[in-house]
Amino acid sequence: DEETAAVALRRPGELMSALDAVLADGRFSALTGGGAVLGISGHSFGGFTSFLLAFRDSRVKAVVAMAPHTVALAVASYHLPKLETPVMIMAGSDDKTLDPQVEMRRAYDRLPAPKRYFELKDGGHFTFSDICALDLESIAEQIDIHTDDALGDGCAPENIPADEAHRLIRQFGIGFLNYLMRDSPGSRAYFSPEAAVEHSESLLYLEELE
């Protein structure tokens, strides 16, 4: 609806203001030597926001977007082929909240290189959050909320176990961010096609560097 759209488009400006405040802090400048290289990651609506911020703020040097909503980017006049920031899109093959082929794989195909695509086989939308570690049924009973979406979209028995999923998410996501933000060539080993081979039963990984 209109209110949701307004909130979505307002979020990047709010994040930019927060970054301005952090970077103006003398203690932060002392830690970074007066400069900063920034990476951003978000899940679902946060993934959408990560893309918006990368379009609007040149300080963002890397994006890890987890199960992001991307279809609305073009509606808001943000066109993926024009994005210059390196991106890793993460998806779950069994996402029932957002269609991974439409929202994530198609976005990957439209992005310019360098770009990466990470898809967890049997992963759901909420696989990328910590919510599966909670006793959702008990919480639902106590505070009278509906948890069917999370229970059936990432936290179900047929989904990849959360511990295994999060281990791969951390390995590839942090490796990618370290490689770009810390100028760490050694981190390449953690998110390369070669690194994905040993996890091929759980993971589809693609990349295009040129």
Coordinates of C-alpha atoms in Angstrom, one line a residue:
D1 CA 0.0 0.0 0.0
E2 CA 1.0 3.7 -0.2
E3 CA 2.1 3.8 3.5
T4 CA 4.4 0.8 3.1
A5 CA 5.9 2.3 -0.1
A6 CA 6.5 5.6 1.6
V7 CA 8.3 3.8 4.5
A8 CA 10.4 1.7 2.1
L9 CA 11.6 4.8 0.2
R10 CA 12.3 6.7 3.4
R11 CA 14.5 4.0 5.0
P12 CA 17.7 4.7 2.9
G13 CA 17.7 8.4 3.9
E14 CA 17.3 7.4 7.6
L15 CA 20.2 5.0 7.3
M16 CA 22.4 7.6 5.5
S17 CA 21.7 10.0 8.4
A18 CA 22.7 7.3 10.9
L19 CA 25.9 6.6 9.0
D20 CA 26.7 10.3 8.9
A21 CA 26.4 10.4 12.7
V22 CA 28.6 7.3 13.2
L23 CA 31.3 8.5 10.8
A24 CA 31.3 11.9 12.4
D25 CA 32.1 10.4 15.8
G26 CA 35.8 11.0 16.6
R27 CA 36.1 7.5 18.2
F28 CA 35.1 5.8 15.0
S29 CA 37.5 7.9 13.0
A30 CA 40.3 7.0 15.3
L31 CA 39.6 3.3 14.8
T32 CA 39.4 3.6 11.0
G33 CA 42.2 6.0 10.4
G34 CA 39.8 8.7 9.3
G35 CA 38.1 6.7 6.6
A36 CA 35.7 3.8 6.3
V37 CA 34.6 1.1 3.8
L38 CA 31.1 0.1 4.4
G39 CA 29.2 -3.1 3.6
I40 CA 25.5 -3.7 4.2
S41 CA 23.4 -6.8 4.6
G42 CA 19.6 -7.2 5.1
H43 CA 16.9 -9.9 5.0
S44 CA 13.7 -9.6 3.0
F45 CA 12.6 -6.0 3.3
G46 CA 16.0 -5.3 4.7
G47 CA 17.5 -6.8 1.5
F48 CA 15.4 -4.4 -0.5
T49 CA 16.7 -1.6 1.7
S50 CA 20.3 -2.7 1.2
F51 CA 19.9 -2.3 -2.6
L52 CA 18.3 1.1 -2.2
L53 CA 21.2 2.3 0.0
A54 CA 23.8 1.0 -2.4
F55 CA 22.1 3.0 -5.2
R56 CA 22.0 6.2 -3.1
D57 CA 25.2 6.1 -1.0
S58 CA 28.6 5.7 -2.6
R59 CA 30.1 4.7 0.8
V60 CA 28.6 1.3 0.4
K61 CA 31.1 -1.0 -1.2
A62 CA 29.5 -4.4 -0.8
V63 CA 25.9 -5.8 -0.4
V64 CA 24.8 -9.2 0.9
A65 CA 21.1 -9.3 0.3
M66 CA 19.3 -12.3 1.9
A67 CA 16.0 -13.4 0.4
P68 CA 15.5 -9.8 -0.8
H69 CA 12.4 -8.2 -2.4
T70 CA 13.7 -6.8 -5.7
V71 CA 10.7 -6.5 -8.0
A72 CA 9.7 -3.1 -6.6
L73 CA 13.2 -1.6 -7.3
A74 CA 12.4 -0.8 -10.9
V75 CA 9.0 0.6 -9.8
A76 CA 10.9 3.0 -7.6
S77 CA 13.2 3.9 -10.6
Y78 CA 16.2 1.9 -9.3
H79 CA 17.4 -0.3 -12.1
L80 CA 19.7 -3.2 -11.3
P81 CA 21.8 -3.1 -14.5
K82 CA 23.0 0.3 -13.4
L83 CA 24.2 -0.7 -9.9
E84 CA 27.9 -0.4 -9.6
T85 CA 28.3 -2.0 -6.1
P86 CA 29.4 -5.7 -5.9
V87 CA 26.5 -7.8 -4.7
M88 CA 25.9 -11.3 -3.3
I89 CA 22.3 -12.4 -3.4
M90 CA 21.3 -15.1 -1.1
A91 CA 18.1 -17.2 -1.7
G92 CA 16.3 -20.3 -0.5
S93 CA 15.0 -22.6 -3.1
D94 CA 11.8 -23.3 -1.2
D95 CA 11.0 -19.7 -0.3
K96 CA 7.2 -19.4 0.0
T97 CA 7.1 -15.7 0.9
L98 CA 9.0 -14.4 -2.2
D99 CA 9.4 -16.4 -5.4
P100 CA 13.2 -17.0 -5.5
Q101 CA 13.2 -17.3 -9.3
V102 CA 11.4 -13.9 -9.7
E103 CA 12.8 -11.9 -6.8
M104 CA 16.4 -13.3 -6.5
R105 CA 17.6 -15.3 -9.5
R106 CA 16.1 -12.8 -12.0
A107 CA 17.7 -9.9 -10.0
Y108 CA 21.1 -11.7 -10.2
D109 CA 20.8 -12.2 -14.0
R110 CA 20.1 -8.4 -14.4
L111 CA 23.0 -7.2 -12.2
P112 CA 26.3 -6.2 -13.8
A113 CA 29.4 -8.2 -12.9
P114 CA 31.0 -8.7 -10.4
K115 CA 28.1 -10.5 -8.8
R116 CA 27.4 -13.7 -6.8
Y117 CA 24.3 -15.9 -6.3
F118 CA 24.0 -18.2 -3.3
E119 CA 21.0 -20.5 -3.0
L120 CA 20.3 -22.9 -0.2
K121 CA 18.6 -26.1 -1.4
D122 CA 15.5 -26.7 0.8
G123 CA 16.0 -23.2 2.3
G124 CA 12.9 -21.1 3.1
H125 CA 12.4 -17.4 3.6
F126 CA 13.0 -17.5 7.3
T127 CA 16.0 -19.7 7.1
F128 CA 18.1 -16.5 7.0
S129 CA 16.8 -15.3 10.3
D130 CA 17.3 -16.5 13.9
I131 CA 13.6 -17.2 14.3
C132 CA 13.9 -20.9 13.7
A133 CA 16.0 -21.2 17.0
L134 CA 13.0 -20.0 19.0
D135 CA 10.2 -22.2 20.3
L136 CA 7.7 -20.6 18.0
E137 CA 4.7 -22.7 19.0
S138 CA 5.1 -21.9 22.6
I139 CA 5.6 -18.2 21.9
A140 CA 2.5 -18.2 19.7
E141 CA 0.4 -19.6 22.5
Q142 CA 1.7 -17.2 25.1
I143 CA 1.3 -13.9 23.1
D144 CA -1.4 -15.0 20.7
I145 CA 0.4 -14.5 17.4
H146 CA 0.4 -16.6 14.2
T147 CA 3.7 -18.3 13.4
D148 CA 2.5 -20.5 10.5
D149 CA 4.5 -18.5 7.9
A150 CA 7.8 -19.0 9.7
L151 CA 7.1 -22.6 10.8
G152 CA 6.3 -23.5 7.2
D153 CA 8.8 -21.3 5.4
G154 CA 12.2 -22.1 6.7
C155 CA 11.7 -23.7 10.0
A156 CA 9.9 -26.9 8.8
P157 CA 11.4 -30.4 9.1
E158 CA 11.8 -30.5 5.3
N159 CA 13.9 -27.3 5.3
I160 CA 17.7 -27.3 5.6
P161 CA 18.6 -27.4 9.3
A162 CA 19.2 -24.0 10.7
D163 CA 22.7 -24.8 12.1
E164 CA 23.9 -26.0 8.7
A165 CA 22.3 -23.1 6.8
H166 CA 23.7 -20.4 9.1
R167 CA 27.2 -22.0 8.9
L168 CA 27.1 -21.6 5.1
I169 CA 25.5 -18.1 5.2
R170 CA 28.2 -16.9 7.6
Q171 CA 31.1 -18.5 5.6
F172 CA 30.1 -17.1 2.2
G173 CA 28.7 -13.8 3.4
I174 CA 31.5 -12.9 5.8
G175 CA 34.1 -14.1 3.3
F176 CA 32.6 -11.9 0.6
L177 CA 32.5 -8.8 2.9
N178 CA 36.0 -9.4 4.2
Y179 CA 37.4 -9.8 0.7
L180 CA 36.0 -6.5 -0.4
M181 CA 36.0 -4.4 2.7
R182 CA 39.3 -5.5 4.3
D183 CA 41.3 -6.1 1.1
S184 CA 41.7 -9.7 2.2
P185 CA 42.7 -11.9 -0.8
G186 CA 42.8 -14.9 1.4
S187 CA 39.0 -14.6 2.1
R188 CA 38.3 -15.5 -1.5
A189 CA 38.7 -19.2 -0.5
Y190 CA 35.6 -19.0 1.6
F191 CA 33.1 -17.9 -1.1
S192 CA 34.5 -19.2 -4.3
P193 CA 33.0 -21.9 -6.6
E194 CA 35.7 -24.2 -5.3
A195 CA 34.5 -23.6 -1.8
A196 CA 30.9 -24.4 -2.8
V197 CA 31.8 -27.8 -4.3
E198 CA 32.1 -29.5 -0.9
H199 CA 28.6 -28.2 0.0
S200 CA 27.0 -29.0 -3.4
E201 CA 24.2 -31.1 -1.8
S202 CA 23.1 -28.1 0.2
L203 CA 24.1 -25.1 -2.0
L204 CA 23.9 -23.7 -5.5
Y205 CA 26.5 -21.0 -6.0
L206 CA 27.1 -18.9 -9.1
E207 CA 29.3 -16.0 -9.8
E208 CA 30.3 -13.7 -12.7
L209 CA 33.4 -11.6 -12.3
E210 CA 33.6 -9.9 -15.7

